PDB file of C-alpha atoms and ligand atoms in Angstrom:
ATOM      1  CA  MET A   1      -0.281   0.281  -0.238  1.00 50.00           C
ATOM      2  CA  ASN A   2       1.744   3.434  -0.881  1.00 54.00           C
ATOM      3  CA  ARG A   3       1.126   6.616   0.877  1.00 53.00           C
ATOM      4  CA  ARG A   4      -2.234   7.732  -0.622  1.00 51.00           C
ATOM      5  CA  GLU A   5      -4.120   4.314  -0.860  1.00 53.00           C
ATOM      6  CA  PHE A   6      -2.866   4.402   3.248  1.00 49.00           C
ATOM      7  CA  LEU A   7      -4.474   7.845   3.584  1.00 50.00           C
ATOM      8  CA  GLU A   8      -7.277   6.781   1.851  1.00 52.00           C
ATOM      9  CA  THR A   9      -8.195   3.862   3.883  1.00 47.00           C
ATOM     10  CA  VAL A  10      -7.720   5.587   6.948  1.00 47.00           C
ATOM     11  CA  ALA A  11     -10.236   8.350   5.667  1.00 48.00           C
ATOM     12  CA  ALA A  12     -12.516   5.405   4.899  1.00 46.00           C
ATOM     13  CA  ALA A  13     -12.417   3.894   8.040  1.00 45.00           C
ATOM     14  CA  ALA A  14     -12.965   7.057  10.065  1.00 46.00           C
ATOM     15  CA  ALA A  15     -15.908   7.721   8.176  1.00 44.00           C
ATOM     16  CA  LEU A  16     -17.574   4.538   8.515  1.00 43.00           C
ATOM     17  CA  PRO A  17     -20.544   4.962  11.214  1.00 42.00           C
ATOM     18  CA  SER A  18     -19.427   2.696  14.291  1.00 40.00           C
ATOM     19  CA  PHE A  19     -22.470   0.389  13.714  1.00 40.00           C
ATOM     20  CA  VAL A  20     -21.086  -0.967  10.489  1.00 42.00           C
ATOM     21  CA  ARG A  21     -17.904  -2.126  12.251  1.00 41.00           C
ATOM     22  CA  GLN A  22     -19.162  -5.856  13.825  1.00 45.00           C
ATOM     23  CA  PRO A  23     -18.037  -7.448  16.446  1.00 46.00           C
ATOM     24  CA  GLY A  24     -15.477  -9.923  15.907  1.00 52.00           C
ATOM     25  CA  THR A  25     -14.076  -7.894  12.748  1.00 59.00           C
ATOM     26  CA  ASN A  26     -10.272  -7.190  13.321  1.00 83.00           C
ATOM     27  CA  GLU A  27      -7.797  -5.221  11.264  1.00 94.00           C
ATOM     28  CA  TRP A  28      -7.724  -7.574   8.805  1.00 97.00           C
ATOM     29  CA  GLY A  29     -11.441  -7.651   8.051  1.00 96.00           C
ATOM     30  CA  ALA A  30     -11.315 -11.637   9.102  1.00 96.00           C
ATOM     31  CA  PRO A  31     -10.866 -13.654  12.025  1.00 96.00           C
ATOM     32  CA  VAL A  32      -7.667 -14.490  11.444  1.00 98.00           C
ATOM     33  CA  PHE A  33      -5.952 -18.092  12.627  1.00 98.00           C
ATOM     34  CA  ASP A  34      -1.864 -18.424  13.019  1.00 98.00           C
ATOM     35  CA  LEU A  35      -1.275 -22.068  12.701  1.00 98.00           C
ATOM     36  CA  HIS A  36       2.278 -21.706  13.063  1.00 98.00           C
ATOM     37  CA  PHE A  37       2.961 -19.890  16.852  1.00 98.00           C
ATOM     38  CA  HIS A  38       5.738 -21.386  18.659  1.00 98.00           C
ATOM     39  CA  MET A  39       4.568 -21.559  22.516  1.00 98.00           C
ATOM     40  CA  ARG A  40       6.248 -18.627  24.406  1.00 97.00           C
ATOM     41  CA  PRO A  41       6.872 -19.671  28.509  1.00 93.00           C
ATOM     42  CA  GLN A  42       4.543 -17.116  29.641  1.00 94.00           C
ATOM     43  CA  PRO A  43       0.816 -16.744  28.850  1.00 95.00           C
ATOM     44  CA  ALA A  44       1.469 -12.834  28.358  1.00 97.00           C
ATOM     45  CA  ALA A  45       4.034 -12.895  25.845  1.00 97.00           C
ATOM     46  CA  ASN A  46       1.756 -14.973  23.535  1.00 98.00           C
ATOM     47  CA  LEU A  47      -1.239 -13.034  23.879  1.00 97.00           C
ATOM     48  CA  ALA A  48       1.122  -9.714  23.266  1.00 97.00           C
ATOM     49  CA  HIS A  49       1.785 -11.390  19.948  1.00 98.00           C
ATOM     50  CA  LEU A  50      -1.742 -12.135  19.055  1.00 98.00           C
ATOM     51  CA  ASP A  51      -3.219  -9.002  19.790  1.00 97.00           C
ATOM     52  CA  GLY A  52      -0.140  -6.660  18.260  1.00 97.00           C
ATOM     53  CA  ALA A  53      -0.738  -8.262  14.910  1.00 98.00           C
ATOM     54  CA  GLY A  54      -4.096  -8.760  15.086  1.00 97.00           C
ATOM     55  CA  VAL A  55      -4.838 -12.420  15.205  1.00 98.00           C
ATOM     56  CA  THR A  56      -7.239 -13.810  16.594  1.00 97.00           C
ATOM     57  CA  LYS A  57      -6.499 -17.761  17.477  1.00 97.00           C
ATOM     58  CA  ALA A  58      -3.120 -19.191  17.279  1.00 98.00           C
ATOM     59  CA  ASN A  59      -1.821 -22.990  17.856  1.00 98.00           C
ATOM     60  CA  LEU A  60       1.004 -23.408  19.955  1.00 98.00           C
ATOM     61  CA  LEU A  61       3.741 -25.146  18.794  1.00 98.00           C
ATOM     62  CA  THR A  62       4.829 -27.202  21.679  1.00 98.00           C
ATOM     63  CA  ARG A  63       7.689 -29.904  21.983  1.00 97.00           C
ATOM     64  CA  GLY A  64       8.023 -32.620  24.889  1.00 95.00           C
ATOM     65  CA  ALA A  65       6.440 -32.375  27.680  1.00 94.00           C
ATOM     66  CA  ALA A  66       3.855 -29.138  27.442  1.00 96.00           C
ATOM     67  CA  LEU A  67       0.686 -29.951  28.926  1.00 97.00           C
ATOM     68  CA  ASP A  68       1.001 -27.816  32.428  1.00 97.00           C
ATOM     69  CA  GLN A  69       2.182 -24.294  29.990  1.00 97.00           C
ATOM     70  CA  VAL A  70      -0.762 -24.988  27.390  1.00 98.00           C
ATOM     71  CA  LYS A  71      -2.788 -25.074  30.425  1.00 97.00           C
ATOM     72  CA  ALA A  72      -1.753 -22.098  31.940  1.00 97.00           C
ATOM     73  CA  ILE A  73      -2.256 -20.166  28.652  1.00 97.00           C
ATOM     74  CA  ASP A  74      -5.634 -21.615  27.955  1.00 96.00           C
ATOM     75  CA  ALA A  75      -6.745 -20.551  31.129  1.00 96.00           C
ATOM     76  CA  ALA A  76      -5.590 -16.702  30.778  1.00 96.00           C
ATOM     77  CA  ALA A  77      -7.219 -16.413  27.178  1.00 96.00           C
ATOM     78  CA  PRO A  78     -10.170 -19.259  27.302  1.00 96.00           C
ATOM     79  CA  GLY A  79     -10.906 -20.677  23.448  1.00 95.00           C
ATOM     80  CA  ARG A  80      -8.275 -18.466  21.613  1.00 97.00           C
ATOM     81  CA  PHE A  81      -5.549 -21.152  21.464  1.00 97.00           C
ATOM     82  CA  THR A  82      -5.359 -25.141  20.152  1.00 98.00           C
ATOM     83  CA  TRP A  83      -2.227 -26.847  20.623  1.00 98.00           C
ATOM     84  CA  PHE A  84       0.093 -28.999  18.212  1.00 98.00           C
ATOM     85  CA  ASN A  85       2.630 -31.188  20.249  1.00 98.00           C
ATOM     86  CA  SER A  86       6.220 -32.687  18.688  1.00 98.00           C
ATOM     87  CA  TYR A  87       8.816 -34.830  20.054  1.00 98.00           C
ATOM     88  CA  ASP A  88      12.339 -36.247  19.058  1.00 98.00           C
ATOM     89  CA  VAL A  89      11.347 -39.184  16.342  1.00 98.00           C
ATOM     90  CA  THR A  90      14.477 -40.632  16.797  1.00 97.00           C
ATOM     91  CA  LYS A  91      13.963 -41.886  20.293  1.00 98.00           C
ATOM     92  CA  PRO A  92      11.847 -44.997  20.660  1.00 96.00           C
ATOM     93  CA  ASP A  93       9.206 -43.404  23.163  1.00 97.00           C
ATOM     94  CA  ALA A  94       8.673 -41.305  20.297  1.00 98.00           C
ATOM     95  CA  GLU A  95       5.259 -42.859  19.369  1.00 98.00           C
ATOM     96  CA  GLN A  96       3.960 -43.797  23.107  1.00 98.00           C
ATOM     97  CA  VAL A  97       4.791 -39.765  23.966  1.00 98.00           C
ATOM     98  CA  LEU A  98       2.766 -38.163  21.010  1.00 98.00           C
ATOM     99  CA  THR A  99      -0.346 -40.459  21.756  1.00 98.00           C
ATOM    100  CA  GLN A 100      -0.361 -39.205  25.299  1.00 98.00           C
ATOM    101  CA  ALA A 101      -0.090 -35.436  23.667  1.00 98.00           C
ATOM    102  CA  VAL A 102      -3.464 -36.454  21.343  1.00 98.00           C
ATOM    103  CA  LYS A 103      -5.253 -38.108  24.119  1.00 98.00           C
ATOM    104  CA  ALA A 104      -4.486 -35.267  26.377  1.00 98.00           C
ATOM    105  CA  GLY A 105      -5.809 -32.450  24.221  1.00 98.00           C
ATOM    106  CA  ALA A 106      -3.351 -31.850  21.166  1.00 98.00           C
ATOM    107  CA  GLN A 107      -4.903 -31.559  17.602  1.00 98.00           C
ATOM    108  CA  GLY A 108      -1.579 -32.122  15.632  1.00 98.00           C
ATOM    109  CA  PHE A 109       2.175 -33.211  15.608  1.00 98.00           C
ATOM    110  CA  GLY A 110       4.438 -30.577  14.664  1.00 95.00           C
ATOM    111  CA  GLU A 111       6.252 -28.739  14.276  1.00 97.00           C
ATOM    112  CA  MET A 112       8.395 -32.065  13.176  1.00 98.00           C
ATOM    113  CA  LYS A 113      11.864 -30.504  12.877  1.00 98.00           C
ATOM    114  CA  PHE A 114      14.758 -33.509  13.179  1.00 98.00           C
ATOM    115  CA  HIS A 115      17.921 -33.964  11.202  1.00 98.00           C
ATOM    116  CA  VAL A 116      16.202 -37.226   9.227  1.00 98.00           C
ATOM    117  CA  ALA A 117      15.149 -37.884   5.917  1.00 98.00           C
ATOM    118  CA  ALA A 118      11.725 -37.262   4.860  1.00 98.00           C
ATOM    119  CA  ASP A 119      11.196 -40.933   3.988  1.00 98.00           C
ATOM    120  CA  GLY A 120      12.823 -42.347   6.260  1.00 98.00           C
ATOM    121  CA  PRO A 121      11.956 -44.976   8.989  1.00 98.00           C
ATOM    122  CA  GLU A 122      11.812 -42.579  12.320  1.00 98.00           C
ATOM    123  CA  LEU A 123       9.190 -40.043  10.797  1.00 98.00           C
ATOM    124  CA  ARG A 124       7.295 -43.015   8.842  1.00 98.00           C
ATOM    125  CA  ARG A 125       6.010 -44.377  11.920  1.00 98.00           C
ATOM    126  CA  MET A 126       4.907 -40.792  13.034  1.00 98.00           C
ATOM    127  CA  TYR A 127       2.954 -40.508   9.495  1.00 98.00           C
ATOM    128  CA  ALA A 128       1.462 -44.129  10.298  1.00 98.00           C
ATOM    129  CA  LEU A 129       0.565 -42.856  14.083  1.00 98.00           C
ATOM    130  CA  ALA A 130      -0.945 -39.382  12.833  1.00 98.00           C
ATOM    131  CA  ALA A 131      -3.435 -41.247  10.483  1.00 98.00           C
ATOM    132  CA  ASP A 132      -4.100 -43.696  13.196  1.00 98.00           C
ATOM    133  CA  LEU A 133      -5.009 -40.542  15.880  1.00 98.00           C
ATOM    134  CA  ARG A 134      -6.574 -38.995  13.067  1.00 98.00           C
ATOM    135  CA  VAL A 135      -4.211 -35.804  13.143  1.00 98.00           C
ATOM    136  CA  PRO A 136      -2.141 -33.454  10.574  1.00 98.00           C
ATOM    137  CA  ILE A 137       1.450 -33.542  10.784  1.00 98.00           C
ATOM    138  CA  LEU A 138       3.517 -30.242  10.009  1.00 98.00           C
ATOM    139  CA  ILE A 139       6.711 -30.828   9.292  1.00 98.00           C
ATOM    140  CA  HIS A 140       9.721 -28.726   8.508  1.00 98.00           C
ATOM    141  CA  PHE A 141      11.835 -29.599   5.183  1.00 98.00           C
ATOM    142  CA  GLN A 142      15.136 -27.497   4.528  1.00 98.00           C
ATOM    143  CA  GLU A 143      18.167 -28.674   2.592  1.00 97.00           C
ATOM    144  CA  VAL A 144      20.328 -25.556   2.862  1.00 95.00           C
ATOM    145  CA  ASP A 145      22.168 -24.253   6.302  1.00 93.00           C
ATOM    146  CA  HIS A 146      20.831 -20.676   7.147  1.00 90.00           C
ATOM    147  CA  PHE A 147      24.025 -20.921   9.778  1.00 90.00           C
ATOM    148  CA  LYS A 148      27.486 -22.649   9.203  1.00 90.00           C
ATOM    149  CA  GLY A 149      27.246 -26.317  10.952  1.00 92.00           C
ATOM    150  CA  GLU A 150      23.170 -25.991  10.896  1.00 93.00           C
ATOM    151  CA  GLY A 151      22.616 -29.260   8.965  1.00 94.00           C
ATOM    152  CA  ALA A 152      19.262 -30.167   6.873  1.00 96.00           C
ATOM    153  CA  TRP A 153      16.043 -30.928   8.380  1.00 98.00           C
ATOM    154  CA  SER A 154      13.463 -33.778   6.924  1.00 98.00           C
ATOM    155  CA  THR A 155      15.450 -34.377   3.883  1.00 98.00           C
ATOM    156  CA  GLY A 156      14.692 -35.371   0.635  1.00 98.00           C
ATOM    157  CA  TYR A 157      11.834 -33.938  -0.019  1.00 98.00           C
ATOM    158  CA  ALA A 158      11.252 -32.584  -3.777  1.00 98.00           C
ATOM    159  CA  LYS A 159      12.957 -36.136  -4.379  1.00 97.00           C
ATOM    160  CA  THR A 160      11.044 -38.504  -1.928  1.00 98.00           C
ATOM    161  CA  PHE A 161       8.234 -36.662  -0.983  1.00 98.00           C
ATOM    162  CA  GLU A 162       5.244 -38.064  -3.699  1.00 98.00           C
ATOM    163  CA  SER A 163       5.932 -41.361  -2.886  1.00 98.00           C
ATOM    164  CA  ILE A 164       4.981 -40.581   1.032  1.00 98.00           C
ATOM    165  CA  LEU A 165       1.870 -39.029  -0.573  1.00 98.00           C
ATOM    166  CA  LYS A 166       0.840 -42.120  -1.984  1.00 98.00           C
ATOM    167  CA  THR A 167       2.000 -44.517   0.529  1.00 98.00           C
ATOM    168  CA  TYR A 168      -0.065 -42.562   3.502  1.00 98.00           C
ATOM    169  CA  PRO A 169      -3.357 -42.000   1.568  1.00 98.00           C
ATOM    170  CA  LYS A 170      -4.845 -41.244   5.581  1.00 98.00           C
ATOM    171  CA  THR A 171      -2.395 -38.649   6.820  1.00 98.00           C
ATOM    172  CA  THR A 172      -2.832 -35.497   6.323  1.00 98.00           C
ATOM    173  CA  PHE A 173       0.431 -33.610   5.821  1.00 98.00           C
ATOM    174  CA  ILE A 174       0.748 -29.895   6.297  1.00 98.00           C
ATOM    175  CA  GLY A 175       4.441 -28.916   4.325  1.00 98.00           C
ATOM    176  CA  HIS A 176       6.169 -26.045   5.543  1.00 98.00           C
ATOM    177  CA  ALA A 177      10.281 -24.295   5.405  1.00 98.00           C
ATOM    178  CA  ASP A 178      12.529 -23.375   2.889  1.00 97.00           C
ATOM    179  CA  ALA A 179      12.371 -26.275   0.986  1.00 98.00           C
ATOM    180  CA  PHE A 180       8.712 -27.045   0.930  1.00 98.00           C
ATOM    181  CA  TRP A 181       8.232 -23.350  -0.405  1.00 98.00           C
ATOM    182  CA  ALA A 182      10.918 -22.965  -2.770  1.00 98.00           C
ATOM    183  CA  ASN A 183       9.744 -26.162  -4.474  1.00 98.00           C
ATOM    184  CA  VAL A 184       6.772 -23.659  -5.850  1.00 98.00           C
ATOM    185  CA  SER A 185       9.564 -22.947  -8.784  1.00 97.00           C
ATOM    186  CA  SER A 186      10.152 -26.016 -10.936  1.00 97.00           C
ATOM    187  CA  ASP A 187      13.966 -24.649 -11.450  1.00 96.00           C
ATOM    188  CA  TYR A 188      14.806 -24.967  -7.781  1.00 95.00           C
ATOM    189  CA  HIS A 189      17.901 -27.197  -6.966  1.00 93.00           C
ATOM    190  CA  ASN A 190      18.584 -26.610  -3.636  1.00 92.00           C
ATOM    191  CA  GLU A 191      21.290 -23.530  -4.307  1.00 89.00           C
ATOM    192  CA  GLU A 192      19.936 -21.204  -1.479  1.00 89.00           C
ATOM    193  CA  ALA A 193      17.441 -21.569   1.254  1.00 92.00           C
ATOM    194  CA  TYR A 194      15.141 -18.448  -0.148  1.00 93.00           C
ATOM    195  CA  PRO A 195      15.417 -17.857  -4.023  1.00 93.00           C
ATOM    196  CA  SER A 196      14.151 -13.843  -5.164  1.00 93.00           C
ATOM    197  CA  ALA A 197      14.107 -15.083  -8.890  1.00 94.00           C
ATOM    198  CA  ALA A 198      10.699 -15.290 -10.503  1.00 96.00           C
ATOM    199  CA  ILE A 199       8.860 -18.524 -10.307  1.00 97.00           C
ATOM    200  CA  SER A 200       9.230 -21.007 -13.111  1.00 96.00           C
ATOM    201  CA  LYS A 201       5.460 -22.909 -13.382  1.00 95.00           C
ATOM    202  CA  GLY A 202       5.385 -26.195 -12.526  1.00 96.00           C
ATOM    203  CA  GLY A 203       7.465 -26.775  -9.242  1.00 98.00           C
ATOM    204  CA  VAL A 204       6.631 -29.873  -7.332  1.00 98.00           C
ATOM    205  CA  THR A 205       4.689 -28.230  -4.224  1.00 98.00           C
ATOM    206  CA  ASP A 206       2.407 -26.683  -6.661  1.00 98.00           C
ATOM    207  CA  ARG A 207       1.657 -29.580  -8.861  1.00 98.00           C
ATOM    208  CA  TRP A 208       1.741 -32.146  -5.693  1.00 98.00           C
ATOM    209  CA  LEU A 209      -1.054 -29.275  -3.674  1.00 98.00           C
ATOM    210  CA  ALA A 210      -3.197 -30.021  -6.722  1.00 98.00           C
ATOM    211  CA  ASP A 211      -2.861 -33.767  -7.190  1.00 98.00           C
ATOM    212  CA  HIS A 212      -2.755 -34.914  -3.130  1.00 98.00           C
ATOM    213  CA  PRO A 213      -5.738 -34.550  -1.046  1.00 98.00           C
ATOM    214  CA  ASN A 214      -3.600 -35.260   1.786  1.00 98.00           C
ATOM    215  CA  LEU A 215      -1.019 -32.135   1.178  1.00 98.00           C
ATOM    216  CA  PHE A 216      -1.358 -28.595   2.478  1.00 98.00           C
ATOM    217  CA  GLY A 217       0.726 -25.664   2.978  1.00 98.00           C
ATOM    218  CA  ASP A 218       1.838 -23.666   6.055  1.00 98.00           C
ATOM    219  CA  LEU A 219       2.492 -20.470   4.650  1.00 98.00           C
ATOM    220  CA  SER A 220       4.573 -18.759   8.133  1.00 98.00           C
ATOM    221  CA  ALA A 221       7.876 -17.733   7.949  1.00 96.00           C
ATOM    222  CA  ASN A 222       9.968 -15.939   5.569  1.00 95.00           C
ATOM    223  CA  SER A 223       9.683 -19.082   3.543  1.00 97.00           C
ATOM    224  CA  GLY A 224       6.306 -18.788   3.169  1.00 98.00           C
ATOM    225  CA  ASN A 225       6.120 -15.125   3.073  1.00 98.00           C
ATOM    226  CA  ASN A 226       9.409 -15.156   0.321  1.00 97.00           C
ATOM    227  CA  ALA A 227       7.043 -17.863  -1.756  1.00 98.00           C
ATOM    228  CA  LEU A 228       4.101 -15.100  -2.185  1.00 98.00           C
ATOM    229  CA  SER A 229       6.205 -12.153  -2.333  1.00 97.00           C
ATOM    230  CA  ARG A 230       9.304 -13.120  -4.788  1.00 96.00           C
ATOM    231  CA  ASP A 231       7.244 -12.820  -7.929  1.00 97.00           C
ATOM    232  CA  PRO A 232       3.795 -11.260  -7.629  1.00 95.00           C
ATOM    233  CA  SER A 233       2.678 -12.426 -11.040  1.00 97.00           C
ATOM    234  CA  PHE A 234       2.654 -15.590  -9.450  1.00 98.00           C
ATOM    235  CA  THR A 235       0.905 -15.438  -6.319  1.00 98.00           C
ATOM    236  CA  PRO A 236      -3.075 -13.964  -7.115  1.00 98.00           C
ATOM    237  CA  ASP A 237      -3.027 -17.363  -9.144  1.00 98.00           C
ATOM    238  CA  PHE A 238      -1.170 -20.108  -6.954  1.00 98.00           C
ATOM    239  CA  LEU A 239      -3.287 -19.014  -3.758  1.00 98.00           C
ATOM    240  CA  LYS A 240      -6.786 -18.801  -5.952  1.00 98.00           C
ATOM    241  CA  ARG A 241      -5.399 -22.417  -7.226  1.00 98.00           C
ATOM    242  CA  HIS A 242      -5.016 -23.880  -3.771  1.00 98.00           C
ATOM    243  CA  GLN A 243      -7.859 -22.004  -1.838  1.00 98.00           C
ATOM    244  CA  ASP A 244      -8.678 -25.024  -0.156  1.00 98.00           C
ATOM    245  CA  LYS A 245      -5.387 -25.788   0.766  1.00 98.00           C
ATOM    246  CA  LEU A 246      -3.314 -23.473   2.621  1.00 98.00           C
ATOM    247  CA  PHE A 247      -3.139 -22.336   6.141  1.00 98.00           C
ATOM    248  CA  PHE A 248      -1.961 -18.348   7.061  1.00 98.00           C
ATOM    249  CA  GLY A 249       0.934 -19.296  10.001  1.00 98.00           C
ATOM    250  CA  SER A 250       3.536 -16.573  11.421  1.00 98.00           C
ATOM    251  CA  ASP A 251       6.341 -18.611  12.930  1.00 97.00           C
ATOM    252  CA  CYS A 252       7.201 -14.913  14.293  1.00 96.00           C
ATOM    253  CA  SER A 253       9.180 -14.371  17.090  1.00 94.00           C
ATOM    254  CA  CYS A 254       8.827 -10.614  17.831  1.00 96.00           C
ATOM    255  CA  THR A 255       7.419  -9.463  20.850  1.00 96.00           C
ATOM    256  CA  ASP A 256       4.678  -7.395  20.228  1.00 97.00           C
ATOM    257  CA  GLY A 257       3.131  -8.405  16.760  1.00 97.00           C
ATOM    258  CA  HIS A 258       4.700  -5.151  15.314  1.00 96.00           C
ATOM    259  CA  GLY A 259       8.339  -6.080  14.999  1.00 95.00           C
ATOM    260  CA  GLY A 260       9.466  -5.907  18.273  1.00 93.00           C
ATOM    261  CA  GLY A 261      12.601  -7.681  19.926  1.00 89.00           C
ATOM    262  CA  VAL A 262      13.761 -10.290  17.454  1.00 78.00           C
ATOM    263  CA  SER A 263      11.626 -11.565  14.904  1.00 71.00           C
ATOM    264  CA  GLN A 264      13.172 -14.819  12.760  1.00 70.00           C
ATOM    265  CA  ALA A 265      15.086 -15.580  15.371  1.00 67.00           C
ATOM    266  CA  ASN A 266      17.968 -13.922  14.020  1.00 73.00           C
ATOM    267  CA  ASN A 267      18.204 -15.969  10.789  1.00 80.00           C
ATOM    268  CA  PRO A 268      20.797 -14.408   8.876  1.00 78.00           C
ATOM    269  CA  ALA A 269      19.303 -15.649   5.783  1.00 78.00           C
ATOM    270  CA  ALA A 270      15.688 -14.491   6.452  1.00 80.00           C
ATOM    271  CA  ALA A 271      17.353 -10.972   6.966  1.00 85.00           C
ATOM    272  CA  ARG A 272      14.872  -9.534   4.832  1.00 88.00           C
ATOM    273  CA  LEU A 273      12.084  -9.574   7.433  1.00 90.00           C
ATOM    274  CA  ALA A 274      14.670  -8.295  10.623  1.00 90.00           C
ATOM    275  CA  GLY A 275      12.880  -5.866  12.116  1.00 92.00           C
ATOM    276  CA  LYS A 276       9.172  -6.486  10.645  1.00 95.00           C
ATOM    277  CA  CYS A 277       6.572  -9.077  12.252  1.00 97.00           C
ATOM    278  CA  VAL A 278       6.276 -11.676   9.791  1.00 97.00           C
ATOM    279  CA  ALA A 279       2.357 -12.193  10.890  1.00 98.00           C
ATOM    280  CA  ARG A 280       1.732  -8.606   9.448  1.00 98.00           C
ATOM    281  CA  GLU A 281       3.902  -8.784   6.476  1.00 97.00           C
ATOM    282  CA  THR A 282       2.071 -11.965   5.194  1.00 98.00           C
ATOM    283  CA  LEU A 283      -1.279 -10.736   5.857  1.00 98.00           C
ATOM    284  CA  THR A 284      -0.510  -7.725   3.912  1.00 98.00           C
ATOM    285  CA  VAL A 285       0.878  -9.839   1.119  1.00 98.00           C
ATOM    286  CA  LEU A 286      -2.288 -12.627   1.120  1.00 98.00           C
ATOM    287  CA  LYS A 287      -5.414  -9.175   1.570  1.00 98.00           C
ATOM    288  CA  ARG A 288      -3.565  -7.788  -1.401  1.00 97.00           C
ATOM    289  CA  SER A 289      -3.298 -10.834  -3.290  1.00 98.00           C
ATOM    290  CA  SER A 290      -6.466 -12.648  -2.720  1.00 98.00           C
ATOM    291  CA  SER A 291     -10.382 -12.153  -3.084  1.00 98.00           C
ATOM    292  CA  ASP A 292     -12.517 -11.500   0.128  1.00 97.00           C
ATOM    293  CA  GLU A 293     -13.344 -15.188  -0.031  1.00 98.00           C
ATOM    294  CA  VAL A 294      -9.856 -16.918  -0.799  1.00 98.00           C
ATOM    295  CA  PHE A 295      -8.407 -14.385   1.870  1.00 98.00           C
ATOM    296  CA  ARG A 296     -11.152 -15.660   4.597  1.00 98.00           C
ATOM    297  CA  LYS A 297     -10.316 -19.498   3.747  1.00 98.00           C
ATOM    298  CA  ILE A 298      -7.193 -18.939   3.903  1.00 98.00           C
ATOM    299  CA  VAL A 299      -6.145 -17.185   7.276  1.00 98.00           C
ATOM    300  CA  SER A 300      -9.052 -18.773   9.004  1.00 97.00           C
ATOM    301  CA  GLY A 301     -11.431 -21.128   7.515  1.00 98.00           C
ATOM    302  CA  ASN A 302      -9.547 -23.397   6.433  1.00 98.00           C
ATOM    303  CA  ILE A 303      -7.743 -24.606   9.467  1.00 98.00           C
ATOM    304  CA  HIS A 304     -11.379 -23.908  11.259  1.00 97.00           C
ATOM    305  CA  LYS A 305     -12.484 -26.753   9.007  1.00 97.00           C
ATOM    306  CA  LEU A 306      -9.817 -29.285   9.298  1.00 97.00           C
ATOM    307  CA  LEU A 307      -8.825 -28.672  13.259  1.00 96.00           C
ATOM    308  CA  ARG A 308     -13.083 -28.451  13.886  1.00 93.00           C
ATOM    309  CA  ILE A 309     -13.020 -25.126  15.458  1.00 91.00           C
ATOM    310  CA  PRO A 310     -15.838 -22.784  15.829  1.00 83.00           C
ATOM    311  CA  ALA A 311     -15.128 -20.201  14.334  1.00 73.00           C
TER     312      ALA A 311
HETATM  313 ZN1   ZN B 401      10.092 -24.546  11.060  1.00 72.75          ZN
HETATM  314 ZN1   ZN B 402       5.270 -10.566  15.089  1.00 72.75          ZN
END
């Protein structure tokens, strides 16, 4: 939005009689659900980000024992949070721990971010368990280090993941992170974490979202924002094409929903979003690149349906 558009928007909003501003609507014009929100230890810190960014509800991503903290956050803001749980998939008790979490109320697995192959035995047993428990599994795919020695996560996505989608038709997969989003372009070969060139049509992520009903996309982080920002001629049609398969998420680590503190966890490769709130940046791109109906589905409708959350 340029300055003139901004001033027009402000003027238009000021001219609206107050009764037109319905209760429950917010600055984004629709309820917003943040699928990718890493739980913060203090309940108030979680709410500060949601309220600051104009987010209605969020899904807490937790790892290991988290139930007491989830309960405390839920008590501070009833009805505003769901949660997913994750656990080291290389540990022999991973299935037991995650089953227990789902019994205690976790509505999904995630985020799953481990130094294993996307089609390896550790994650395969998680894919099978997610289907058994009927919960989605959110996976971080990354092939390129952000800093020296980081290592890769859920590797082999572009080469092997279609066979996983076929082998586990009852599993609901939610893809996220660098390799998932860089592969909207067909010319990607793990050269860099966040390519900025125009998108070549027919990337595997774009194709698989169309071909496989069990694959969904989490638009969070610099990776999701970059995929939506790098080629404005690509974005509106992509969002329209996959309007029932995409979820808004932030993965933002800023303190206040306005870019305060450290957003993007000081990731040097994601400097383009330094000092900005990823939630705000991605909601802004989504808003200007989609119809009201598509925007509403992506920022809350689709996830409400999947997790059976009342709007
Ligand atoms: Zn991640
Ligand atoms: Zn933020």
